[in-house]
């Protein structure tokens, strides 16, 4: 596939990069490994489109965005198939991602209708003050591989309804679904240049986009180190930033918790998408009276998960590439060397069916300690560390003793204790007694080194708007 710029497929002179299927290592397609010239073409297209798009009445922007959302649903099978091939996740889950992302587009559209300017009272005769909102401008949206469409919609849906235009750079492992979606949106009526897609590496075309003087905002989801580099570069042109970065999210299981509910939620959330998402349960602190019961129940739950071999079905797909898989292997080896028990998993699956893919068994590590990587660094794989504690207060101290602050989870039947722990967790989102998907209507983002700003709902739209104050003077009729 080629890049998608100014409403059309854009041939690039850049070298080609392969896009491979992580289930078997086969090549799915190739895309350009773009450079500064491709970035310039995309930004110029977005800048031209911005001058017209910002003037489009909100009701018309809403109509177009809702048409794009419906087009996503209509093409969910086609786009989902591309996502399945490039990411390796089971097909049904890939199609589900497309449909759920369309819902967020609709929600952002409805939030656009609720935006208002204000006219504060108290001005002198012949004077009025209006506080209004202007779109930021051209936006660079840089997205990761794990949920490429959902995390793009976090940014694109908010930016478009605010009146901005977008240059998107998907991760080099998963560009195909984003490229296809740009074509789908253009066919659904989104004007040329409002949604451009370039391909390449973060250090290549990504860096060119961030440093370019025209874009006024960068919205990025990815690793903390990359986010810091983007922030440092963006300072040069004072770009606005939304950064959703890494996580090392902790769950606290109190002695009075419903262990069955806690295990079901933690197992489901810790291993969804083969552990490849930022706010998954990475580590669990369990009070000692229920520690053994929790471990036994977790082993039983996780032991039921199956791996989806090439051409087959299963609960978990592969990791997106061998580099991501190596992180899980490193953390498991580190835990073993320091005395932890590997209760299940802890290796690549055997058998010829898995030989060509980036698979890793779902893994539980018991008796984890804070000199181990599993309790301190993001895993981004199907490995969960479990640590016994003597009290909920000790668990809270451990949970907060991290440079990350994206999500936290608490399980207890005592509502007062639960609310106290939730309030005490230094995290942008906290769940009590269950772990649902993050809602499209409320803010999502992290504290500390887990990021800057919030996405979703009205909070996400506001991140793409600038306040403007206008002072009006006029002659008062006699």
GROMACS .gro file of C-alpha atoms in nm:
model
  478
    1UNK     CA    1   0.000   0.000   0.000
    2UNK     CA    2   0.100   0.361  -0.050
    3UNK     CA    3   0.058   0.664   0.173
    4UNK     CA    4  -0.277   0.845   0.168
    5UNK     CA    5  -0.235   1.221   0.122
    6UNK     CA    6  -0.480   1.489   0.006
    7UNK     CA    7  -0.757   1.239  -0.053
    8UNK     CA    8  -0.560   1.004  -0.278
    9UNK     CA    9  -0.298   0.733  -0.272
   10UNK     CA   10   0.044   0.898  -0.274
   11UNK     CA   11   0.340   0.722  -0.435
   12UNK     CA   12   0.666   0.781  -0.252
   13UNK     CA   13   1.023   0.745  -0.369
   14UNK     CA   14   1.118   0.611  -0.026
   15UNK     CA   15   1.240   0.254   0.025
   16UNK     CA   16   0.974  -0.004   0.113
   17UNK     CA   17   0.920  -0.162   0.454
   18UNK     CA   18   0.765  -0.507   0.492
   19UNK     CA   19   0.451  -0.558   0.699
   20UNK     CA   20   0.456  -0.911   0.840
   21UNK     CA   21   0.205  -1.142   1.001
   22UNK     CA   22   0.325  -1.215   1.356
   23UNK     CA   23   0.150  -1.553   1.354
   24UNK     CA   24   0.387  -1.702   1.100
   25UNK     CA   25   0.631  -1.431   0.992
   26UNK     CA   26   0.495  -1.413   0.637
   27UNK     CA   27   0.491  -1.083   0.450
   28UNK     CA   28   0.145  -0.928   0.419
   29UNK     CA   29   0.236  -0.616   0.222
   30UNK     CA   30   0.489  -0.334   0.201
   31UNK     CA   31   0.462   0.040   0.271
   32UNK     CA   32   0.699   0.331   0.214
   33UNK     CA   33   0.960   0.409   0.479
   34UNK     CA   34   0.884   0.778   0.446
   35UNK     CA   35   1.113   1.072   0.505
   36UNK     CA   36   1.100   1.450   0.537
   37UNK     CA   37   0.965   1.506   0.185
   38UNK     CA   38   0.663   1.285   0.252
   39UNK     CA   39   0.604   1.464   0.582
   40UNK     CA   40   0.613   1.797   0.401
   41UNK     CA   41   0.355   1.683   0.144
   42UNK     CA   42   0.117   1.557   0.414
   43UNK     CA   43   0.149   1.866   0.631
   44UNK     CA   44   0.095   2.096   0.332
   45UNK     CA   45  -0.221   1.903   0.244
   46UNK     CA   46  -0.351   1.924   0.602
   47UNK     CA   47  -0.271   2.297   0.622
   48UNK     CA   48  -0.465   2.372   0.304
   49UNK     CA   49  -0.760   2.165   0.421
   50UNK     CA   50  -0.758   2.330   0.763
   51UNK     CA   51  -0.842   2.673   0.621
   52UNK     CA   52  -1.165   2.534   0.476
   53UNK     CA   53  -1.251   2.271   0.739
   54UNK     CA   54  -1.235   2.515   1.028
   55UNK     CA   55  -1.508   2.722   0.856
   56UNK     CA   56  -1.745   2.428   0.808
   57UNK     CA   57  -2.048   2.471   1.039
   58UNK     CA   58  -2.048   2.236   1.335
   59UNK     CA   59  -2.372   2.070   1.226
   60UNK     CA   60  -2.210   1.979   0.892
   61UNK     CA   61  -1.894   1.851   1.061
   62UNK     CA   62  -2.116   1.636   1.280
   63UNK     CA   63  -2.300   1.498   0.978
   64UNK     CA   64  -1.975   1.408   0.802
   65UNK     CA   65  -1.822   1.252   1.112
   66UNK     CA   66  -2.128   1.039   1.172
   67UNK     CA   67  -2.115   0.928   0.809
   68UNK     CA   68  -1.752   0.824   0.864
   69UNK     CA   69  -1.855   0.630   1.175
   70UNK     CA   70  -2.117   0.440   0.980
   71UNK     CA   71  -1.868   0.375   0.700
   72UNK     CA   72  -1.638   0.222   0.962
   73UNK     CA   73  -1.912  -0.016   1.069
   74UNK     CA   74  -1.993  -0.103   0.709
   75UNK     CA   75  -1.627  -0.183   0.635
   76UNK     CA   76  -1.547  -0.343   0.972
   77UNK     CA   77  -1.490  -0.687   0.822
   78UNK     CA   78  -1.251  -0.557   0.556
   79UNK     CA   79  -1.052  -0.328   0.785
   80UNK     CA   80  -1.062  -0.587   1.063
   81UNK     CA   81  -0.912  -0.848   0.831
   82UNK     CA   82  -0.616  -0.621   0.758
   83UNK     CA   83  -0.574  -0.560   1.131
   84UNK     CA   84  -0.589  -0.933   1.195
   85UNK     CA   85  -0.313  -0.996   0.941
   86UNK     CA   86  -0.076  -0.725   1.062
   87UNK     CA   87  -0.135  -0.762   1.438
   88UNK     CA   88  -0.214  -1.132   1.474
   89UNK     CA   89  -0.500  -1.079   1.718
   90UNK     CA   90  -0.800  -1.310   1.665
   91UNK     CA   91  -1.021  -1.183   1.383
   92UNK     CA   92  -1.338  -1.138   1.589
   93UNK     CA   93  -1.156  -0.906   1.830
   94UNK     CA   94  -1.013  -0.705   1.539
   95UNK     CA   95  -1.357  -0.650   1.389
   96UNK     CA   96  -1.484  -0.556   1.734
   97UNK     CA   97  -1.216  -0.288   1.761
   98UNK     CA   98  -1.340  -0.125   1.441
   99UNK     CA   99  -1.702  -0.119   1.559
  100UNK     CA  100  -1.619   0.014   1.905
  101UNK     CA  101  -1.399   0.284   1.754
  102UNK     CA  102  -1.690   0.397   1.538
  103UNK     CA  103  -1.892   0.449   1.856
  104UNK     CA  104  -1.627   0.691   1.982
  105UNK     CA  105  -1.651   0.890   1.658
  106UNK     CA  106  -2.023   0.931   1.721
  107UNK     CA  107  -1.966   1.039   2.081
  108UNK     CA  108  -1.712   1.300   1.976
  109UNK     CA  109  -1.958   1.429   1.715
  110UNK     CA  110  -2.227   1.472   1.978
  111UNK     CA  111  -1.983   1.653   2.207
  112UNK     CA  112  -1.919   1.895   1.922
  113UNK     CA  113  -2.282   2.003   1.932
  114UNK     CA  114  -2.242   2.091   2.300
  115UNK     CA  115  -1.950   2.329   2.252
  116UNK     CA  116  -2.038   2.689   2.332
  117UNK     CA  117  -1.893   3.036   2.343
  118UNK     CA  118  -1.975   3.249   2.648
  119UNK     CA  119  -2.041   3.617   2.709
  120UNK     CA  120  -1.967   3.702   3.074
  121UNK     CA  121  -2.195   3.956   3.239
  122UNK     CA  122  -2.062   4.267   3.408
  123UNK     CA  123  -1.924   4.462   3.112
  124UNK     CA  124  -1.965   4.838   3.101
  125UNK     CA  125  -2.219   4.995   2.863
  126UNK     CA  126  -2.091   4.975   2.507
  127UNK     CA  127  -1.861   4.684   2.585
  128UNK     CA  128  -1.897   4.308   2.558
  129UNK     CA  129  -1.651   4.027   2.617
  130UNK     CA  130  -1.685   3.697   2.432
  131UNK     CA  131  -1.488   3.385   2.522
  132UNK     CA  132  -1.485   3.146   2.230
  133UNK     CA  133  -1.285   2.842   2.114
  134UNK     CA  134  -1.071   2.807   1.804
  135UNK     CA  135  -0.935   2.481   1.661
  136UNK     CA  136  -0.566   2.433   1.737
  137UNK     CA  137  -0.470   2.372   1.374
  138UNK     CA  138  -0.292   2.088   1.200
  139UNK     CA  139  -0.246   1.789   1.430
  140UNK     CA  140   0.014   1.513   1.413
  141UNK     CA  141  -0.130   1.186   1.547
  142UNK     CA  142   0.126   0.912   1.620
  143UNK     CA  143  -0.021   0.579   1.721
  144UNK     CA  144   0.111   0.242   1.847
  145UNK     CA  145   0.057  -0.110   1.717
  146UNK     CA  146  -0.157  -0.261   1.990
  147UNK     CA  147  -0.495  -0.093   1.923
  148UNK     CA  148  -0.411   0.108   1.612
  149UNK     CA  149  -0.766   0.204   1.516
  150UNK     CA  150  -0.904   0.273   1.863
  151UNK     CA  151  -0.607   0.485   1.963
  152UNK     CA  152  -0.620   0.674   1.635
  153UNK     CA  153  -0.990   0.751   1.690
  154UNK     CA  154  -0.903   0.889   2.037
  155UNK     CA  155  -0.720   1.161   1.844
  156UNK     CA  156  -0.877   1.185   1.499
  157UNK     CA  157  -1.239   1.200   1.614
  158UNK     CA  158  -1.171   1.479   1.862
  159UNK     CA  159  -0.949   1.676   1.624
  160UNK     CA  160  -1.189   1.666   1.329
  161UNK     CA  161  -1.496   1.771   1.526
  162UNK     CA  162  -1.297   2.057   1.679
  163UNK     CA  163  -1.215   2.181   1.328
  164UNK     CA  164  -0.857   2.053   1.304
  165UNK     CA  165  -0.700   1.846   1.029
  166UNK     CA  166  -0.473   1.550   1.089
  167UNK     CA  167  -0.156   1.383   0.966
  168UNK     CA  168  -0.149   1.033   1.114
  169UNK     CA  169   0.159   0.815   1.142
  170UNK     CA  170   0.068   0.459   1.240
  171UNK     CA  171   0.321   0.221   1.390
  172UNK     CA  172   0.542   0.056   1.130
  173UNK     CA  173   0.414  -0.289   1.235
  174UNK     CA  174   0.045  -0.206   1.179
  175UNK     CA  175  -0.002   0.061   0.910
  176UNK     CA  176  -0.242  -0.119   0.675
  177UNK     CA  177  -0.566  -0.083   0.870
  178UNK     CA  178  -0.507   0.291   0.920
  179UNK     CA  179  -0.430   0.344   0.550
  180UNK     CA  180  -0.746   0.161   0.451
  181UNK     CA  181  -0.951   0.364   0.697
  182UNK     CA  182  -0.832   0.690   0.538
  183UNK     CA  183  -0.969   0.570   0.206
  184UNK     CA  184  -1.297   0.470   0.373
  185UNK     CA  185  -1.337   0.813   0.535
  186UNK     CA  186  -1.264   0.997   0.211
  187UNK     CA  187  -1.525   0.788   0.031
  188UNK     CA  188  -1.773   0.868   0.309
  189UNK     CA  189  -1.740   1.242   0.245
  190UNK     CA  190  -1.450   1.366   0.456
  191UNK     CA  191  -1.283   1.640   0.247
  192UNK     CA  192  -0.942   1.577   0.097
  193UNK     CA  193  -0.655   1.669   0.326
  194UNK     CA  194  -0.848   1.643   0.652
  195UNK     CA  195  -0.708   1.295   0.724
  196UNK     CA  196  -0.369   1.210   0.579
  197UNK     CA  197  -0.166   0.898   0.656
  198UNK     CA  198   0.211   0.866   0.620
  199UNK     CA  199   0.419   0.559   0.695
  200UNK     CA  200   0.768   0.504   0.828
  201UNK     CA  201   0.959   0.493   1.153
  202UNK     CA  202   0.936   0.718   1.454
  203UNK     CA  203   1.298   0.824   1.423
  204UNK     CA  204   1.246   0.899   1.054
  205UNK     CA  205   0.922   1.052   0.932
  206UNK     CA  206   0.782   1.073   1.284
  207UNK     CA  207   1.062   1.302   1.398
  208UNK     CA  208   1.016   1.514   1.083
  209UNK     CA  209   0.648   1.564   1.162
  210UNK     CA  210   0.711   1.658   1.526
  211UNK     CA  211   0.981   1.912   1.433
  212UNK     CA  212   0.783   2.063   1.143
  213UNK     CA  213   0.687   2.426   1.216
  214UNK     CA  214   0.331   2.409   1.078
  215UNK     CA  215   0.152   2.152   1.298
  216UNK     CA  216   0.031   2.303   1.624
  217UNK     CA  217  -0.027   1.984   1.823
  218UNK     CA  218   0.113   1.635   1.860
  219UNK     CA  219  -0.105   1.357   2.001
  220UNK     CA  220   0.097   1.046   2.080
  221UNK     CA  221   0.030   0.708   2.237
  222UNK     CA  222   0.332   0.490   2.301
  223UNK     CA  223   0.629   0.434   2.525
  224UNK     CA  224   0.744   0.680   2.788
  225UNK     CA  225   1.093   0.725   2.643
  226UNK     CA  226   0.952   0.810   2.300
  227UNK     CA  227   0.698   1.045   2.458
  228UNK     CA  228   0.974   1.235   2.637
  229UNK     CA  229   1.167   1.269   2.312
  230UNK     CA  230   0.857   1.404   2.137
  231UNK     CA  231   0.795   1.652   2.419
  232UNK     CA  232   1.154   1.775   2.402
  233UNK     CA  233   1.132   1.826   2.026
  234UNK     CA  234   0.788   1.990   2.041
  235UNK     CA  235   0.917   2.259   2.278
  236UNK     CA  236   1.109   2.410   1.986
  237UNK     CA  237   0.785   2.523   1.822
  238UNK     CA  238   0.569   2.526   2.138
  239UNK     CA  239   0.335   2.261   2.008
  240UNK     CA  240   0.045   2.151   2.226
  241UNK     CA  241   0.079   1.792   2.348
  242UNK     CA  242  -0.138   1.499   2.444
  243UNK     CA  243   0.082   1.209   2.555
  244UNK     CA  244  -0.061   0.874   2.665
  245UNK     CA  245   0.247   0.679   2.769
  246UNK     CA  246   0.351   0.366   2.955
  247UNK     CA  247   0.192   0.197   3.252
  248UNK     CA  248   0.278  -0.052   3.523
  249UNK     CA  249  -0.070  -0.080   3.666
  250UNK     CA  250  -0.126  -0.243   4.005
  251UNK     CA  251  -0.421  -0.437   4.143
  252UNK     CA  252  -0.483  -0.463   4.518
  253UNK     CA  253  -0.671  -0.771   4.645
  254UNK     CA  254  -0.780  -0.732   5.008
  255UNK     CA  255  -0.838  -1.025   5.241
  256UNK     CA  256  -1.215  -0.968   5.236
  257UNK     CA  257  -1.239  -0.953   4.853
  258UNK     CA  258  -1.462  -1.181   4.649
  259UNK     CA  259  -1.173  -1.389   4.514
  260UNK     CA  260  -1.376  -1.535   4.229
  261UNK     CA  261  -1.468  -1.191   4.096
  262UNK     CA  262  -1.116  -1.059   4.146
  263UNK     CA  263  -0.959  -1.351   3.962
  264UNK     CA  264  -1.205  -1.331   3.673
  265UNK     CA  265  -1.145  -0.958   3.626
  266UNK     CA  266  -0.767  -0.966   3.667
  267UNK     CA  267  -0.720  -1.269   3.440
  268UNK     CA  268  -0.941  -1.117   3.171
  269UNK     CA  269  -0.778  -0.776   3.188
  270UNK     CA  270  -0.421  -0.892   3.238
  271UNK     CA  271  -0.416  -1.114   2.930
  272UNK     CA  272  -0.647  -0.936   2.684
  273UNK     CA  273  -0.473  -0.867   2.352
  274UNK     CA  274  -0.193  -1.095   2.480
  275UNK     CA  275  -0.111  -0.831   2.741
  276UNK     CA  276  -0.031  -0.569   2.478
  277UNK     CA  277  -0.197  -0.259   2.615
  278UNK     CA  278  -0.093   0.016   2.850
  279UNK     CA  279  -0.347   0.000   3.133
  280UNK     CA  280  -0.359  -0.378   3.179
  281UNK     CA  281  -0.299  -0.536   3.519
  282UNK     CA  282   0.078  -0.581   3.529
  283UNK     CA  283   0.123  -0.659   3.901
  284UNK     CA  284  -0.103  -0.777   4.182
  285UNK     CA  285  -0.067  -0.722   4.557
  286UNK     CA  286  -0.261  -0.979   4.762
  287UNK     CA  287  -0.310  -0.983   5.138
  288UNK     CA  288  -0.153  -1.295   5.287
  289UNK     CA  289  -0.469  -1.459   5.433
  290UNK     CA  290  -0.602  -1.511   5.079
  291UNK     CA  291  -0.271  -1.532   4.890
  292UNK     CA  292  -0.269  -1.907   4.827
  293UNK     CA  293  -0.637  -1.913   4.735
  294UNK     CA  294  -0.581  -1.632   4.488
  295UNK     CA  295  -0.281  -1.805   4.330
  296UNK     CA  296  -0.464  -2.133   4.288
  297UNK     CA  297  -0.766  -1.964   4.133
  298UNK     CA  298  -0.552  -1.758   3.897
  299UNK     CA  299  -0.366  -2.067   3.775
  300UNK     CA  300  -0.698  -2.238   3.706
  301UNK     CA  301  -0.833  -1.937   3.516
  302UNK     CA  302  -0.523  -1.859   3.311
  303UNK     CA  303  -0.464  -2.228   3.238
  304UNK     CA  304  -0.781  -2.230   3.030
  305UNK     CA  305  -0.649  -1.976   2.781
  306UNK     CA  306  -0.550  -2.111   2.442
  307UNK     CA  307  -0.311  -1.972   2.183
  308UNK     CA  308  -0.439  -1.910   1.832
  309UNK     CA  309  -0.198  -2.078   1.591
  310UNK     CA  310  -0.178  -1.964   1.228
  311UNK     CA  311  -0.507  -2.039   1.059
  312UNK     CA  312  -0.668  -2.143   1.387
  313UNK     CA  313  -0.875  -1.995   1.665
  314UNK     CA  314  -0.784  -1.931   2.027
  315UNK     CA  315  -0.801  -1.682   2.311
  316UNK     CA  316  -0.461  -1.520   2.264
  317UNK     CA  317  -0.267  -1.432   1.953
  318UNK     CA  318   0.108  -1.376   1.922
  319UNK     CA  319   0.306  -1.073   2.030
  320UNK     CA  320   0.341  -0.828   1.744
  321UNK     CA  321   0.712  -0.901   1.692
  322UNK     CA  322   1.010  -1.077   1.847
  323UNK     CA  323   1.136  -0.759   2.014
  324UNK     CA  324   0.815  -0.725   2.213
  325UNK     CA  325   0.822  -1.096   2.298
  326UNK     CA  326   1.181  -1.065   2.420
  327UNK     CA  327   1.065  -0.821   2.687
  328UNK     CA  328   0.841  -1.087   2.842
  329UNK     CA  329   1.122  -1.343   2.822
  330UNK     CA  330   1.364  -1.103   2.992
  331UNK     CA  331   1.126  -1.028   3.277
  332UNK     CA  332   1.047  -1.394   3.338
  333UNK     CA  333   1.416  -1.488   3.338
  334UNK     CA  334   1.489  -1.202   3.578
  335UNK     CA  335   1.215  -1.316   3.816
  336UNK     CA  336   1.331  -1.678   3.808
  337UNK     CA  337   1.691  -1.577   3.880
  338UNK     CA  338   1.580  -1.375   4.182
  339UNK     CA  339   1.372  -1.650   4.342
  340UNK     CA  340   1.018  -1.609   4.209
  341UNK     CA  341   0.799  -1.905   4.121
  342UNK     CA  342   0.663  -1.938   3.768
  343UNK     CA  343   0.320  -2.095   3.826
  344UNK     CA  344   0.228  -2.140   3.461
  345UNK     CA  345   0.367  -2.050   3.122
  346UNK     CA  346   0.710  -1.894   3.120
  347UNK     CA  347   0.819  -2.015   2.776
  348UNK     CA  348   0.750  -2.008   2.407
  349UNK     CA  349   0.489  -2.265   2.307
  350UNK     CA  350   0.620  -2.586   2.158
  351UNK     CA  351   0.509  -2.738   1.831
  352UNK     CA  352   0.564  -2.668   1.465
  353UNK     CA  353   0.244  -2.461   1.441
  354UNK     CA  354   0.395  -2.187   1.656
  355UNK     CA  355   0.751  -2.200   1.526
  356UNK     CA  356   0.727  -1.907   1.285
  357UNK     CA  357   0.534  -1.668   1.509
  358UNK     CA  358   0.607  -1.438   1.803
  359UNK     CA  359   0.416  -1.642   2.060
  360UNK     CA  360   0.460  -1.657   2.438
  361UNK     CA  361   0.261  -1.859   2.687
  362UNK     CA  362   0.035  -1.678   2.936
  363UNK     CA  363   0.250  -1.659   3.249
  364UNK     CA  364   0.195  -1.606   3.621
  365UNK     CA  365   0.486  -1.517   3.850
  366UNK     CA  366   0.432  -1.572   4.225
  367UNK     CA  367   0.637  -1.436   4.516
  368UNK     CA  368   0.752  -1.139   4.308
  369UNK     CA  369   0.961  -0.873   4.481
  370UNK     CA  370   1.050  -0.515   4.399
  371UNK     CA  371   1.400  -0.595   4.284
  372UNK     CA  372   1.236  -0.776   3.989
  373UNK     CA  373   1.149  -0.613   3.658
  374UNK     CA  374   0.798  -0.762   3.661
  375UNK     CA  375   0.696  -0.530   3.949
  376UNK     CA  376   0.879  -0.220   3.829
  377UNK     CA  377   0.887  -0.205   3.448
  378UNK     CA  378   0.612  -0.225   3.187
  379UNK     CA  379   0.586  -0.575   3.039
  380UNK     CA  380   0.352  -0.531   2.741
  381UNK     CA  381   0.310  -0.904   2.721
  382UNK     CA  382   0.119  -1.199   2.874
  383UNK     CA  383   0.300  -1.198   3.210
  384UNK     CA  384   0.156  -1.094   3.548
  385UNK     CA  385   0.357  -1.063   3.870
  386UNK     CA  386   0.196  -1.139   4.208
  387UNK     CA  387   0.329  -1.021   4.543
  388UNK     CA  388   0.202  -1.101   4.896
  389UNK     CA  389   0.150  -0.811   5.138
  390UNK     CA  390   0.064  -0.782   5.506
  391UNK     CA  391  -0.195  -0.504   5.466
  392UNK     CA  392  -0.385  -0.297   5.216
  393UNK     CA  393  -0.183   0.005   5.328
  394UNK     CA  394   0.139  -0.175   5.233
  395UNK     CA  395  -0.011  -0.261   4.895
  396UNK     CA  396  -0.102   0.104   4.838
  397UNK     CA  397   0.252   0.216   4.917
  398UNK     CA  398   0.393  -0.035   4.670
  399UNK     CA  399   0.138   0.057   4.403
  400UNK     CA  400   0.230   0.425   4.425
  401UNK     CA  401   0.608   0.369   4.444
  402UNK     CA  402   0.629   0.378   4.065
  403UNK     CA  403   0.716   0.636   3.804
  404UNK     CA  404   0.396   0.535   3.623
  405UNK     CA  405   0.041   0.637   3.711
  406UNK     CA  406  -0.197   0.521   3.441
  407UNK     CA  407  -0.445   0.283   3.609
  408UNK     CA  408  -0.515   0.101   3.934
  409UNK     CA  409  -0.755  -0.168   4.053
  410UNK     CA  410  -0.896  -0.250   4.398
  411UNK     CA  411  -1.093  -0.552   4.521
  412UNK     CA  412  -1.264  -0.549   4.863
  413UNK     CA  413  -1.613  -0.598   5.001
  414UNK     CA  414  -1.564  -0.301   5.239
  415UNK     CA  415  -1.683   0.005   5.047
  416UNK     CA  416  -1.516   0.251   5.281
  417UNK     CA  417  -1.181   0.072   5.248
  418UNK     CA  418  -1.227   0.045   4.873
  419UNK     CA  419  -1.300   0.415   4.823
  420UNK     CA  420  -1.008   0.509   5.048
  421UNK     CA  421  -0.772   0.294   4.843
  422UNK     CA  422  -0.912   0.426   4.514
  423UNK     CA  423  -0.865   0.783   4.630
  424UNK     CA  424  -0.514   0.702   4.743
  425UNK     CA  425  -0.398   0.545   4.418
  426UNK     CA  426  -0.187   0.780   4.206
  427UNK     CA  427  -0.345   0.689   3.875
  428UNK     CA  428  -0.559   0.851   3.609
  429UNK     CA  429  -0.824   0.575   3.615
  430UNK     CA  430  -0.915   0.341   3.901
  431UNK     CA  431  -1.157   0.046   3.911
  432UNK     CA  432  -1.324  -0.099   4.222
  433UNK     CA  433  -1.438  -0.466   4.228
  434UNK     CA  434  -1.444  -0.514   3.851
  435UNK     CA  435  -1.251  -0.403   3.543
  436UNK     CA  436  -1.467  -0.276   3.258
  437UNK     CA  437  -1.343  -0.125   2.933
  438UNK     CA  438  -1.258   0.241   2.970
  439UNK     CA  439  -1.570   0.443   2.890
  440UNK     CA  440  -1.579   0.664   2.580
  441UNK     CA  441  -1.758   0.939   2.778
  442UNK     CA  442  -1.504   1.008   3.052
  443UNK     CA  443  -1.139   1.123   3.052
  444UNK     CA  444  -0.861   0.873   2.991
  445UNK     CA  445  -0.494   0.941   3.060
  446UNK     CA  446  -0.223   0.911   3.320
  447UNK     CA  447  -0.033   1.083   3.598
  448UNK     CA  448   0.341   1.105   3.651
  449UNK     CA  449   0.539   0.952   3.363
  450UNK     CA  450   0.227   0.792   3.219
  451UNK     CA  451   0.151   1.104   3.022
  452UNK     CA  452   0.005   1.451   2.978
  453UNK     CA  453  -0.355   1.544   2.906
  454UNK     CA  454  -0.671   1.342   2.863
  455UNK     CA  455  -0.862   1.183   2.576
  456UNK     CA  456  -1.226   1.074   2.520
  457UNK     CA  457  -1.556   1.252   2.577
  458UNK     CA  458  -1.573   1.631   2.595
  459UNK     CA  459  -1.232   1.627   2.760
  460UNK     CA  460  -1.080   1.489   2.443
  461UNK     CA  461  -1.244   1.751   2.219
  462UNK     CA  462  -1.132   2.036   2.446
  463UNK     CA  463  -0.772   1.924   2.401
  464UNK     CA  464  -0.792   2.035   2.035
  465UNK     CA  465  -0.931   2.382   2.105
  466UNK     CA  466  -0.771   2.709   2.209
  467UNK     CA  467  -0.952   2.971   2.417
  468UNK     CA  468  -0.987   3.310   2.249
  469UNK     CA  469  -1.116   3.620   2.429
  470UNK     CA  470  -1.271   3.896   2.215
  471UNK     CA  471  -1.336   4.244   2.358
  472UNK     CA  472  -1.609   4.434   2.172
  473UNK     CA  473  -1.682   4.807   2.193
  474UNK     CA  474  -1.976   4.986   2.033
  475UNK     CA  475  -2.171   5.308   2.052
  476UNK     CA  476  -2.477   5.291   2.275
  477UNK     CA  477  -2.774   5.462   2.109
  478UNK     CA  478  -2.892   5.775   2.291
   0.00000   0.00000   0.00000
